[in-house]
Amino acid sequence: MSQSTRLPTPPAAAPRQRGGLAVLAVASATFSVVTTEMLPVGLLTSIGSGLRVSDGTAGLAVTLPGLVAALAALLLPVAVRRADRRTVLCVLMALLAAANLASALAPAFGVLLVARVLVGVCIGGVWAIAAGLGVRLVREEAAGRATAVIFSGIAVASVLGVPAGTLLGELAGWRWGFAALAALALAVAALLATVLPKLPAREGVRLGAFAGLLRIGRLRAGLLAVTLLVTGHFAAYTYVRPVLERVPGIGAGLISGLLLAYGTAGIVGNFAGGAVAARDPRRALLAICAGLGTVVLLLVPAGGSLLASAALLVAWGLAYGGVSVSAQNWVMAAAPHAREAASALFAGVFNVAIALGAFAGGRVADSRGAGDALWLGGALAGLALVAVACAKGVRAGRTTGTYVKGAATREG
């Protein structure tokens, strides 16, 4: 065929397809770390009996990684500030595989805890880097949707990952649950190495950068809202099972089904919240705070009705599913000049809030009952609503790379 008659090939087709695969690969990484983080919840009794510790002591396998993740989210981007982000993610997934294998082979609980410390490093590192990659992997107008896909790993891990790992642990022994996650992490590392493009560091993250970011008023407001909202959610949700057990006519099988419905609604909420937040993060967070606070508070008087409790639990999942992606869009809108440092700060705050919420809810549930943990959760969601309402608007423009209505690189 001559030069004059050769049909043109659309130049954007291959990059667009590769970008979509890259986004899915990063989502598989978030799925892996969240499944690994939460798996001990489903295997707590088996781990405790297998390693001869109490259930309360075995719970450290969940608490410790969360605290380490909060620290790692801040420090790891500083330590690897010049490294290619594809390489960093691959190394973190290989480390996650090693940590899961060490957990599977742990001869004593102390060894398991050391392995879970490494898991915490992986959780914090993956979230600090992966959360802001959507805008680098696809066209700008698709970056909001890509960010939602990356964050969908959280909800999918709750719906599929943790239940599947728990089932395997119950059928073959808890060690096989961790062994399967080790194999999954290795597969994800290989996938990342294959489909991710080179991602050289765009900004050298330094510890001093976090103090500078906290001088941005809109970012402070967003982080305050996230702290209140996530603390409130986990203060209530950690103890939702004993609340549901008080509903007349409910059994263990139905509770499991309701929690599955909650997780499925969370997937829907992730993409719905992401669609709104890509245009207006403030509006998305206002709706989420109002919805989550209302649902949690209504669960207290709805305890006498199975239908009302089921409907409210699904609405809870729908509302909370959009928290991570909406808050991440707020963070990127408030600090577009330092996305990775802001994402690291966001990941650190989020993990601290998880631990704080579970701790505060536990103290209230032990002293006053699980119902009062719902009151605490609802009250904190209400305070988060006030924090968002009082903040100046942060709104995304046509793309996630262009921010209008007050988004600034610096603000007192």
mmCIF file of C-alpha atoms in Angstrom:
data_model
loop_
_atom_site.group_PDB
_atom_site.id
_atom_site.type_symbol
_atom_site.label_atom_id
_atom_site.label_comp_id
_atom_site.label_asym_id
_atom_site.label_seq_id
_atom_site.Cartn_x
_atom_site.Cartn_y
_atom_site.Cartn_z
ATOM 1 C CA MET A 1 0.000 0.000 0.000
ATOM 2 C CA SER A 2 1.455 3.385 -0.972
ATOM 3 C CA GLN A 3 2.171 6.190 1.475
ATOM 4 C CA SER A 4 -0.772 8.184 0.093
ATOM 5 C CA THR A 5 -3.320 5.395 0.538
ATOM 6 C CA ARG A 6 -2.141 3.943 3.902
ATOM 7 C CA LEU A 7 -4.911 4.126 6.483
ATOM 8 C CA PRO A 8 -3.979 6.068 9.631
ATOM 9 C CA THR A 9 -3.779 4.221 12.935
ATOM 10 C CA PRO A 10 -5.336 5.962 15.929
ATOM 11 C CA PRO A 11 -2.299 6.862 18.049
ATOM 12 C CA ALA A 12 -4.162 6.991 21.360
ATOM 13 C CA ALA A 13 -5.649 3.484 21.243
ATOM 14 C CA ALA A 14 -2.648 1.557 22.557
ATOM 15 C CA PRO A 15 -1.754 4.017 25.354
ATOM 16 C CA ARG A 16 -5.408 4.163 26.439
ATOM 17 C CA GLN A 17 -5.669 0.368 26.639
ATOM 18 C CA ARG A 18 -2.350 0.100 28.459
ATOM 19 C CA GLY A 19 -3.431 2.831 30.865
ATOM 20 C CA GLY A 20 -6.582 0.915 31.716
ATOM 21 C CA LEU A 21 -4.588 -2.241 32.420
ATOM 22 C CA ALA A 22 -2.167 -0.232 34.561
ATOM 23 C CA VAL A 23 -5.034 1.170 36.640
ATOM 24 C CA LEU A 24 -6.424 -2.349 37.174
ATOM 25 C CA ALA A 25 -2.958 -3.544 38.198
ATOM 26 C CA VAL A 26 -2.715 -0.792 40.834
ATOM 27 C CA ALA A 27 -6.237 -1.663 42.002
ATOM 28 C CA SER A 28 -5.105 -5.277 42.438
ATOM 29 C CA ALA A 29 -2.307 -3.992 44.671
ATOM 30 C CA THR A 30 -4.753 -2.092 46.907
ATOM 31 C CA PHE A 31 -6.982 -5.179 46.965
ATOM 32 C CA SER A 32 -4.029 -7.303 48.115
ATOM 33 C CA VAL A 33 -2.914 -5.032 50.955
ATOM 34 C CA VAL A 34 -6.443 -4.485 52.300
ATOM 35 C CA THR A 35 -7.240 -8.216 52.169
ATOM 36 C CA THR A 36 -3.981 -8.958 53.987
ATOM 37 C CA GLU A 37 -4.672 -6.257 56.565
ATOM 38 C CA MET A 38 -8.162 -7.509 57.419
ATOM 39 C CA LEU A 39 -7.770 -11.292 57.020
ATOM 40 C CA PRO A 40 -6.977 -11.917 60.738
ATOM 41 C CA VAL A 41 -10.437 -10.543 61.604
ATOM 42 C CA GLY A 42 -12.000 -13.620 60.002
ATOM 43 C CA LEU A 43 -9.390 -16.028 61.406
ATOM 44 C CA LEU A 44 -8.914 -14.535 64.879
ATOM 45 C CA THR A 45 -10.113 -17.556 66.854
ATOM 46 C CA SER A 46 -8.112 -20.003 64.728
ATOM 47 C CA ILE A 47 -4.938 -17.930 65.028
ATOM 48 C CA GLY A 48 -5.361 -17.603 68.784
ATOM 49 C CA SER A 49 -5.865 -21.318 69.349
ATOM 50 C CA GLY A 50 -3.132 -22.275 66.887
ATOM 51 C CA LEU A 51 -0.516 -20.028 68.495
ATOM 52 C CA ARG A 52 -1.872 -20.429 72.051
ATOM 53 C CA VAL A 53 -2.849 -16.815 72.751
ATOM 54 C CA SER A 54 -6.147 -15.228 73.737
ATOM 55 C CA ASP A 55 -8.477 -13.685 71.186
ATOM 56 C CA GLY A 56 -7.676 -10.251 72.586
ATOM 57 C CA THR A 57 -3.958 -10.821 72.113
ATOM 58 C CA ALA A 58 -4.524 -12.220 68.632
ATOM 59 C CA GLY A 59 -6.302 -8.948 67.815
ATOM 60 C CA LEU A 60 -2.887 -7.255 67.834
ATOM 61 C CA ALA A 61 -2.399 -8.831 64.406
ATOM 62 C CA VAL A 62 -4.978 -6.295 63.170
ATOM 63 C CA THR A 63 -4.124 -3.285 65.356
ATOM 64 C CA LEU A 64 -0.344 -3.313 64.892
ATOM 65 C CA PRO A 65 -0.271 -3.149 61.048
ATOM 66 C CA GLY A 66 -2.677 -0.205 61.087
ATOM 67 C CA LEU A 67 -0.440 1.810 63.393
ATOM 68 C CA VAL A 68 2.693 0.905 61.432
ATOM 69 C CA ALA A 69 0.910 1.803 58.176
ATOM 70 C CA ALA A 70 0.166 5.296 59.464
ATOM 71 C CA LEU A 71 3.879 5.867 60.113
ATOM 72 C CA ALA A 72 5.024 4.150 56.914
ATOM 73 C CA ALA A 73 2.695 6.283 54.792
ATOM 74 C CA LEU A 74 4.625 9.349 55.910
ATOM 75 C CA LEU A 75 8.162 7.991 56.021
ATOM 76 C CA LEU A 76 8.374 5.654 53.038
ATOM 77 C CA PRO A 77 7.786 8.324 50.349
ATOM 78 C CA VAL A 78 10.594 10.308 51.983
ATOM 79 C CA ALA A 79 12.918 7.291 51.954
ATOM 80 C CA VAL A 80 12.246 6.491 48.270
ATOM 81 C CA ARG A 81 11.745 10.030 47.016
ATOM 82 C CA ARG A 82 13.995 9.558 43.944
ATOM 83 C CA ALA A 83 12.989 5.978 43.077
ATOM 84 C CA ASP A 84 10.771 4.984 40.167
ATOM 85 C CA ARG A 85 7.264 4.386 41.549
ATOM 86 C CA ARG A 86 6.790 1.215 39.501
ATOM 87 C CA THR A 87 9.874 -0.265 41.146
ATOM 88 C CA VAL A 88 8.720 0.810 44.602
ATOM 89 C CA LEU A 89 5.296 -0.792 44.160
ATOM 90 C CA CYS A 90 6.828 -4.035 42.882
ATOM 91 C CA VAL A 91 9.225 -4.197 45.835
ATOM 92 C CA LEU A 92 6.399 -3.523 48.284
ATOM 93 C CA MET A 93 4.303 -6.329 46.805
ATOM 94 C CA ALA A 94 7.279 -8.715 46.973
ATOM 95 C CA LEU A 95 7.739 -7.703 50.634
ATOM 96 C CA LEU A 96 4.027 -8.330 51.211
ATOM 97 C CA ALA A 97 4.427 -11.822 49.752
ATOM 98 C CA ALA A 98 7.358 -12.494 52.103
ATOM 99 C CA ALA A 99 5.411 -11.173 55.108
ATOM 100 C CA ASN A 100 2.410 -13.379 54.308
ATOM 101 C CA LEU A 101 4.650 -16.412 53.873
ATOM 102 C CA ALA A 102 6.305 -15.653 57.227
ATOM 103 C CA SER A 103 2.832 -15.397 58.781
ATOM 104 C CA ALA A 104 1.866 -18.764 57.312
ATOM 105 C CA LEU A 105 5.012 -20.409 58.730
ATOM 106 C CA ALA A 106 5.116 -18.527 62.060
ATOM 107 C CA PRO A 107 6.006 -20.937 64.892
ATOM 108 C CA ALA A 108 5.008 -18.447 67.586
ATOM 109 C CA PHE A 109 2.841 -15.357 67.933
ATOM 110 C CA GLY A 110 5.871 -13.075 68.268
ATOM 111 C CA VAL A 111 7.053 -14.135 64.803
ATOM 112 C CA LEU A 112 3.585 -13.468 63.417
ATOM 113 C CA LEU A 113 3.630 -9.948 64.877
ATOM 114 C CA VAL A 114 7.001 -9.223 63.244
ATOM 115 C CA ALA A 115 5.537 -10.333 59.928
ATOM 116 C CA ARG A 116 2.515 -8.104 60.513
ATOM 117 C CA VAL A 117 4.820 -5.130 61.098
ATOM 118 C CA LEU A 118 6.136 -5.708 57.565
ATOM 119 C CA VAL A 119 2.531 -5.873 56.367
ATOM 120 C CA GLY A 120 1.985 -2.432 57.913
ATOM 121 C CA VAL A 121 4.947 -1.047 55.974
ATOM 122 C CA CYS A 122 3.439 -2.393 52.749
ATOM 123 C CA ILE A 123 -0.025 -1.014 53.513
ATOM 124 C CA GLY A 124 1.236 2.490 54.225
ATOM 125 C CA GLY A 125 3.652 2.489 51.289
ATOM 126 C CA VAL A 126 1.178 1.205 48.721
ATOM 127 C CA TRP A 127 -1.536 3.650 49.726
ATOM 128 C CA ALA A 128 0.801 6.644 49.853
ATOM 129 C CA ILE A 129 1.988 5.981 46.292
ATOM 130 C CA ALA A 130 -1.001 4.313 44.614
ATOM 131 C CA ALA A 131 -3.646 6.810 45.731
ATOM 132 C CA GLY A 132 -2.350 9.552 43.463
ATOM 133 C CA LEU A 133 -1.367 7.475 40.425
ATOM 134 C CA GLY A 134 -4.688 7.657 38.577
ATOM 135 C CA VAL A 135 -3.853 11.056 37.104
ATOM 136 C CA ARG A 136 -0.526 9.714 35.762
ATOM 137 C CA LEU A 137 -1.814 6.528 34.143
ATOM 138 C CA VAL A 138 -4.713 7.742 31.977
ATOM 139 C CA ARG A 139 -5.869 10.818 30.104
ATOM 140 C CA GLU A 140 -6.684 13.751 32.365
ATOM 141 C CA GLU A 141 -10.431 13.607 31.758
ATOM 142 C CA ALA A 142 -10.474 9.948 32.869
ATOM 143 C CA ALA A 143 -8.324 10.454 35.971
ATOM 144 C CA GLY A 144 -11.289 10.711 38.358
ATOM 145 C CA ARG A 145 -12.679 7.375 37.191
ATOM 146 C CA ALA A 146 -9.200 5.811 37.390
ATOM 147 C CA THR A 147 -8.854 6.983 41.001
ATOM 148 C CA ALA A 148 -12.230 5.400 41.810
ATOM 149 C CA VAL A 149 -11.073 2.100 40.282
ATOM 150 C CA ILE A 150 -7.875 2.180 42.352
ATOM 151 C CA PHE A 151 -9.854 2.779 45.544
ATOM 152 C CA SER A 152 -12.361 0.062 44.644
ATOM 153 C CA GLY A 153 -9.751 -2.408 45.903
ATOM 154 C CA ILE A 154 -10.919 -1.556 49.438
ATOM 155 C CA ALA A 155 -14.546 -2.513 48.882
ATOM 156 C CA VAL A 156 -13.774 -5.541 46.706
ATOM 157 C CA ALA A 157 -11.402 -6.824 49.400
ATOM 158 C CA SER A 158 -14.249 -6.598 51.931
ATOM 159 C CA VAL A 159 -16.739 -8.364 49.655
ATOM 160 C CA LEU A 160 -14.485 -11.012 48.074
ATOM 161 C CA GLY A 161 -10.963 -11.036 49.444
ATOM 162 C CA VAL A 162 -11.490 -11.363 53.183
ATOM 163 C CA PRO A 163 -14.448 -13.812 52.951
ATOM 164 C CA ALA A 164 -12.525 -15.999 50.471
ATOM 165 C CA GLY A 165 -9.414 -16.000 52.660
ATOM 166 C CA THR A 166 -11.524 -16.749 55.725
ATOM 167 C CA LEU A 167 -13.251 -19.648 53.973
ATOM 168 C CA LEU A 168 -9.918 -21.118 52.872
ATOM 169 C CA GLY A 169 -8.603 -20.756 56.413
ATOM 170 C CA GLU A 170 -11.634 -22.539 57.838
ATOM 171 C CA LEU A 171 -11.394 -25.398 55.324
ATOM 172 C CA ALA A 172 -7.637 -25.956 55.247
ATOM 173 C CA GLY A 173 -6.315 -24.139 58.331
ATOM 174 C CA TRP A 174 -5.520 -20.467 58.963
ATOM 175 C CA ARG A 175 -1.945 -20.800 57.677
ATOM 176 C CA TRP A 176 -3.220 -21.586 54.177
ATOM 177 C CA GLY A 177 -5.128 -18.310 54.115
ATOM 178 C CA PHE A 178 -1.865 -16.396 54.503
ATOM 179 C CA ALA A 179 -0.079 -18.704 52.063
ATOM 180 C CA ALA A 180 -2.671 -17.945 49.396
ATOM 181 C CA LEU A 181 -2.179 -14.218 49.933
ATOM 182 C CA ALA A 182 1.575 -14.669 49.548
ATOM 183 C CA ALA A 183 1.000 -16.225 46.116
ATOM 184 C CA LEU A 184 -1.451 -13.438 45.224
ATOM 185 C CA ALA A 185 1.039 -10.724 46.183
ATOM 186 C CA LEU A 186 3.738 -12.301 43.993
ATOM 187 C CA ALA A 187 1.322 -12.465 41.065
ATOM 188 C CA VAL A 188 0.411 -8.792 41.553
ATOM 189 C CA ALA A 189 4.099 -7.833 41.678
ATOM 190 C CA ALA A 190 4.622 -9.575 38.335
ATOM 191 C CA LEU A 191 1.551 -7.852 36.881
ATOM 192 C CA LEU A 192 2.754 -4.439 38.011
ATOM 193 C CA ALA A 193 6.186 -5.033 36.522
ATOM 194 C CA THR A 194 4.599 -6.035 33.217
ATOM 195 C CA VAL A 195 1.895 -3.416 32.627
ATOM 196 C CA LEU A 196 2.968 -0.310 34.537
ATOM 197 C CA PRO A 197 4.977 2.246 32.585
ATOM 198 C CA LYS A 198 8.048 3.803 34.133
ATOM 199 C CA LEU A 199 6.902 6.257 36.779
ATOM 200 C CA PRO A 200 9.856 8.447 37.755
ATOM 201 C CA ALA A 201 9.411 10.495 40.902
ATOM 202 C CA ARG A 202 7.953 13.887 40.057
ATOM 203 C CA GLU A 203 8.543 15.447 43.437
ATOM 204 C CA GLY A 204 11.120 14.820 46.112
ATOM 205 C CA VAL A 205 9.038 14.227 49.229
ATOM 206 C CA ARG A 206 10.758 15.503 52.354
ATOM 207 C CA LEU A 207 9.573 15.465 55.955
ATOM 208 C CA GLY A 208 9.361 19.249 55.921
ATOM 209 C CA ALA A 209 6.845 19.039 53.088
ATOM 210 C CA PHE A 210 4.164 17.747 55.465
ATOM 211 C CA ALA A 211 4.420 20.807 57.697
ATOM 212 C CA GLY A 212 4.128 22.980 54.607
ATOM 213 C CA LEU A 213 1.036 21.132 53.442
ATOM 214 C CA LEU A 214 -0.635 21.625 56.812
ATOM 215 C CA ARG A 215 -0.440 25.373 56.233
ATOM 216 C CA ILE A 216 -2.979 24.964 53.418
ATOM 217 C CA GLY A 217 -6.319 25.730 55.051
ATOM 218 C CA ARG A 218 -8.454 23.627 52.719
ATOM 219 C CA LEU A 219 -6.203 20.618 53.157
ATOM 220 C CA ARG A 220 -6.356 20.965 56.945
ATOM 221 C CA ALA A 221 -10.140 21.082 56.753
ATOM 222 C CA GLY A 222 -10.249 17.958 54.591
ATOM 223 C CA LEU A 223 -7.919 16.021 56.890
ATOM 224 C CA LEU A 224 -9.938 17.085 59.949
ATOM 225 C CA ALA A 225 -13.139 15.890 58.287
ATOM 226 C CA VAL A 226 -11.507 12.572 57.339
ATOM 227 C CA THR A 227 -10.257 12.081 60.908
ATOM 228 C CA LEU A 228 -13.702 12.687 62.396
ATOM 229 C CA LEU A 229 -15.604 10.692 59.776
ATOM 230 C CA VAL A 230 -13.340 7.619 59.681
ATOM 231 C CA THR A 231 -12.967 7.561 63.479
ATOM 232 C CA GLY A 232 -16.742 7.697 63.805
ATOM 233 C CA HIS A 233 -17.282 4.998 61.203
ATOM 234 C CA PHE A 234 -14.919 2.510 62.816
ATOM 235 C CA ALA A 235 -16.119 3.365 66.333
ATOM 236 C CA ALA A 236 -19.560 2.193 65.200
ATOM 237 C CA TYR A 237 -18.873 -0.408 62.500
ATOM 238 C CA THR A 238 -16.345 -2.405 64.527
ATOM 239 C CA TYR A 239 -19.219 -3.310 66.863
ATOM 240 C CA VAL A 240 -22.047 -3.556 64.352
ATOM 241 C CA ARG A 241 -22.332 -7.339 64.755
ATOM 242 C CA PRO A 242 -23.404 -7.231 68.411
ATOM 243 C CA VAL A 243 -25.848 -4.478 67.471
ATOM 244 C CA LEU A 244 -27.364 -6.649 64.734
ATOM 245 C CA GLU A 245 -27.525 -9.679 67.036
ATOM 246 C CA ARG A 246 -30.116 -7.825 69.123
ATOM 247 C CA VAL A 247 -32.538 -7.547 66.183
ATOM 248 C CA PRO A 248 -35.475 -9.967 66.628
ATOM 249 C CA GLY A 249 -35.508 -12.884 64.187
ATOM 250 C CA ILE A 250 -31.942 -12.488 62.986
ATOM 251 C CA GLY A 251 -29.418 -15.338 62.913
ATOM 252 C CA ALA A 252 -25.728 -15.756 62.205
ATOM 253 C CA GLY A 253 -26.338 -16.672 58.563
ATOM 254 C CA LEU A 254 -28.508 -13.625 57.966
ATOM 255 C CA ILE A 255 -25.942 -11.340 59.623
ATOM 256 C CA SER A 256 -23.278 -12.647 57.231
ATOM 257 C CA GLY A 257 -25.612 -11.988 54.312
ATOM 258 C CA LEU A 258 -26.282 -8.446 55.526
ATOM 259 C CA LEU A 259 -22.562 -7.740 55.875
ATOM 260 C CA LEU A 260 -22.053 -9.037 52.335
ATOM 261 C CA ALA A 261 -24.804 -6.678 51.155
ATOM 262 C CA TYR A 262 -23.046 -3.861 53.039
ATOM 263 C CA GLY A 263 -19.794 -4.598 51.189
ATOM 264 C CA THR A 264 -21.523 -4.793 47.813
ATOM 265 C CA ALA A 265 -23.187 -1.436 48.454
ATOM 266 C CA GLY A 266 -19.727 -0.108 49.309
ATOM 267 C CA ILE A 267 -18.499 -0.937 45.792
ATOM 268 C CA VAL A 268 -21.441 0.995 44.314
ATOM 269 C CA GLY A 269 -20.795 3.877 46.705
ATOM 270 C CA ASN A 270 -17.121 3.983 45.735
ATOM 271 C CA PHE A 271 -17.890 4.622 42.063
ATOM 272 C CA ALA A 272 -20.886 6.882 42.737
ATOM 273 C CA GLY A 273 -18.900 8.968 45.193
ATOM 274 C CA GLY A 274 -15.944 9.037 42.825
ATOM 275 C CA ALA A 275 -18.099 10.343 39.968
ATOM 276 C CA VAL A 276 -19.365 13.256 42.086
ATOM 277 C CA ALA A 277 -15.999 13.933 43.741
ATOM 278 C CA ALA A 278 -14.218 14.157 40.389
ATOM 279 C CA ARG A 279 -16.283 17.311 39.786
ATOM 280 C CA ASP A 280 -16.877 18.607 43.316
ATOM 281 C CA PRO A 281 -15.157 16.841 46.274
ATOM 282 C CA ARG A 282 -16.819 19.137 48.804
ATOM 283 C CA ARG A 283 -20.335 18.285 47.635
ATOM 284 C CA ALA A 284 -19.499 14.575 47.715
ATOM 285 C CA LEU A 285 -18.153 14.738 51.281
ATOM 286 C CA LEU A 286 -21.114 16.818 52.461
ATOM 287 C CA ALA A 287 -23.511 14.149 51.192
ATOM 288 C CA ILE A 288 -21.419 11.315 52.636
ATOM 289 C CA CYS A 289 -21.087 12.903 56.099
ATOM 290 C CA ALA A 290 -24.802 13.677 56.268
ATOM 291 C CA GLY A 291 -25.825 10.251 54.996
ATOM 292 C CA LEU A 292 -23.464 8.233 57.163
ATOM 293 C CA GLY A 293 -24.278 10.159 60.335
ATOM 294 C CA THR A 294 -28.026 9.856 59.759
ATOM 295 C CA VAL A 295 -27.885 6.129 58.997
ATOM 296 C CA VAL A 296 -25.749 5.284 62.042
ATOM 297 C CA LEU A 297 -27.978 7.237 64.408
ATOM 298 C CA LEU A 298 -31.163 5.720 62.955
ATOM 299 C CA LEU A 299 -29.816 2.212 63.564
ATOM 300 C CA VAL A 300 -30.269 2.755 67.305
ATOM 301 C CA PRO A 301 -34.091 3.083 67.289
ATOM 302 C CA ALA A 302 -34.391 0.712 64.294
ATOM 303 C CA GLY A 303 -33.034 -2.207 66.346
ATOM 304 C CA GLY A 304 -36.513 -3.668 66.733
ATOM 305 C CA SER A 305 -37.087 -4.062 62.997
ATOM 306 C CA LEU A 306 -35.185 -6.491 60.786
ATOM 307 C CA LEU A 307 -36.282 -4.759 57.575
ATOM 308 C CA ALA A 308 -35.308 -1.286 58.794
ATOM 309 C CA SER A 309 -31.942 -2.498 60.121
ATOM 310 C CA ALA A 310 -31.151 -4.263 56.841
ATOM 311 C CA ALA A 311 -32.050 -1.191 54.757
ATOM 312 C CA LEU A 312 -29.990 1.103 56.972
ATOM 313 C CA LEU A 313 -26.960 -1.217 56.860
ATOM 314 C CA VAL A 314 -27.012 -1.223 53.049
ATOM 315 C CA ALA A 315 -27.340 2.588 53.065
ATOM 316 C CA TRP A 316 -24.378 2.718 55.455
ATOM 317 C CA GLY A 317 -22.263 0.716 53.013
ATOM 318 C CA LEU A 318 -23.336 2.965 50.142
ATOM 319 C CA ALA A 319 -22.333 6.095 52.074
ATOM 320 C CA TYR A 320 -19.032 4.838 53.440
ATOM 321 C CA GLY A 321 -17.981 3.358 50.102
ATOM 322 C CA GLY A 322 -17.393 6.858 48.747
ATOM 323 C CA VAL A 323 -15.294 8.158 51.653
ATOM 324 C CA SER A 324 -11.803 7.203 50.471
ATOM 325 C CA VAL A 325 -12.115 8.283 46.846
ATOM 326 C CA SER A 326 -13.934 11.525 47.721
ATOM 327 C CA ALA A 327 -11.397 12.469 50.368
ATOM 328 C CA GLN A 328 -8.522 11.658 47.999
ATOM 329 C CA ASN A 329 -10.033 13.966 45.355
ATOM 330 C CA TRP A 330 -10.325 16.692 48.001
ATOM 331 C CA VAL A 331 -6.659 16.225 48.928
ATOM 332 C CA MET A 332 -5.457 16.406 45.318
ATOM 333 C CA ALA A 333 -7.639 19.460 44.678
ATOM 334 C CA ALA A 334 -6.314 21.253 47.757
ATOM 335 C CA ALA A 335 -2.649 20.514 46.965
ATOM 336 C CA PRO A 336 -2.255 19.919 43.218
ATOM 337 C CA HIS A 337 1.408 20.950 43.408
ATOM 338 C CA ALA A 338 2.321 18.137 45.840
ATOM 339 C CA ARG A 339 -0.002 15.223 45.120
ATOM 340 C CA GLU A 340 2.240 12.432 46.405
ATOM 341 C CA ALA A 341 3.159 14.173 49.657
ATOM 342 C CA ALA A 342 -0.508 15.065 50.224
ATOM 343 C CA SER A 343 -1.562 11.475 49.479
ATOM 344 C CA ALA A 344 1.021 10.197 51.969
ATOM 345 C CA LEU A 345 -0.306 12.595 54.620
ATOM 346 C CA PHE A 346 -3.861 11.500 53.829
ATOM 347 C CA ALA A 347 -2.957 7.799 54.116
ATOM 348 C CA GLY A 348 -1.266 8.401 57.471
ATOM 349 C CA VAL A 349 -4.251 10.291 58.874
ATOM 350 C CA PHE A 350 -6.686 7.670 57.546
ATOM 351 C CA ASN A 351 -4.863 4.780 59.239
ATOM 352 C CA VAL A 352 -4.571 6.646 62.539
ATOM 353 C CA ALA A 353 -8.316 7.320 62.395
ATOM 354 C CA ILE A 354 -9.035 3.608 61.847
ATOM 355 C CA ALA A 355 -7.062 2.645 64.965
ATOM 356 C CA LEU A 356 -8.523 5.529 66.988
ATOM 357 C CA GLY A 357 -12.067 4.640 65.981
ATOM 358 C CA ALA A 358 -11.739 0.964 66.881
ATOM 359 C CA PHE A 359 -10.155 1.897 70.228
ATOM 360 C CA ALA A 360 -12.719 4.574 71.134
ATOM 361 C CA GLY A 361 -15.620 2.388 70.069
ATOM 362 C CA GLY A 362 -14.276 -0.476 72.149
ATOM 363 C CA ARG A 363 -14.046 1.642 75.273
ATOM 364 C CA VAL A 364 -17.615 2.894 74.824
ATOM 365 C CA ALA A 365 -18.972 -0.567 73.950
ATOM 366 C CA ASP A 366 -17.317 -2.114 77.013
ATOM 367 C CA SER A 367 -18.472 0.569 79.426
ATOM 368 C CA ARG A 368 -21.876 1.557 78.040
ATOM 369 C CA GLY A 369 -22.870 -1.022 75.419
ATOM 370 C CA ALA A 370 -22.603 -1.435 71.650
ATOM 371 C CA GLY A 371 -25.597 0.828 71.056
ATOM 372 C CA ASP A 372 -23.733 3.800 72.491
ATOM 373 C CA ALA A 373 -20.874 3.132 70.067
ATOM 374 C CA LEU A 374 -23.406 3.985 67.333
ATOM 375 C CA TRP A 375 -24.197 7.279 69.056
ATOM 376 C CA LEU A 376 -20.489 8.075 69.167
ATOM 377 C CA GLY A 377 -20.085 7.239 65.478
ATOM 378 C CA GLY A 378 -23.066 9.364 64.479
ATOM 379 C CA ALA A 379 -21.889 12.321 66.572
ATOM 380 C CA LEU A 380 -18.419 12.249 65.000
ATOM 381 C CA ALA A 381 -19.944 12.074 61.504
ATOM 382 C CA GLY A 382 -21.998 15.149 62.414
ATOM 383 C CA LEU A 383 -18.851 17.005 63.452
ATOM 384 C CA ALA A 384 -17.240 15.969 60.155
ATOM 385 C CA LEU A 385 -20.238 17.468 58.335
ATOM 386 C CA VAL A 386 -19.686 20.757 60.170
ATOM 387 C CA ALA A 387 -15.971 20.720 59.281
ATOM 388 C CA VAL A 388 -16.728 20.236 55.565
ATOM 389 C CA ALA A 389 -19.536 22.798 55.564
ATOM 390 C CA CYS A 390 -17.288 25.424 57.154
ATOM 391 C CA ALA A 391 -14.427 24.796 54.727
ATOM 392 C CA LYS A 392 -14.058 26.926 51.627
ATOM 393 C CA GLY A 393 -15.017 25.113 48.444
ATOM 394 C CA VAL A 394 -12.515 22.867 46.719
ATOM 395 C CA ARG A 395 -13.829 21.977 43.323
ATOM 396 C CA ALA A 396 -12.356 20.007 40.464
ATOM 397 C CA GLY A 397 -12.580 21.508 37.028
ATOM 398 C CA ARG A 398 -12.854 19.630 33.740
ATOM 399 C CA THR A 399 -9.966 17.401 34.722
ATOM 400 C CA THR A 400 -8.385 16.365 37.962
ATOM 401 C CA GLY A 401 -5.338 18.332 36.920
ATOM 402 C CA THR A 402 -7.201 21.661 36.832
ATOM 403 C CA TYR A 403 -8.828 23.018 39.960
ATOM 404 C CA VAL A 404 -11.112 26.005 40.252
ATOM 405 C CA LYS A 405 -13.182 27.873 42.849
ATOM 406 C CA GLY A 406 -10.517 28.466 45.409
ATOM 407 C CA ALA A 407 -8.146 25.533 44.963
ATOM 408 C CA ALA A 408 -4.716 27.047 45.415
ATOM 409 C CA THR A 409 -1.169 25.892 45.733
ATOM 410 C CA ARG A 410 -0.702 27.825 48.980
ATOM 411 C CA GLU A 411 -3.117 29.275 51.457
ATOM 412 C CA GLY A 412 -2.888 30.395 55.030
#
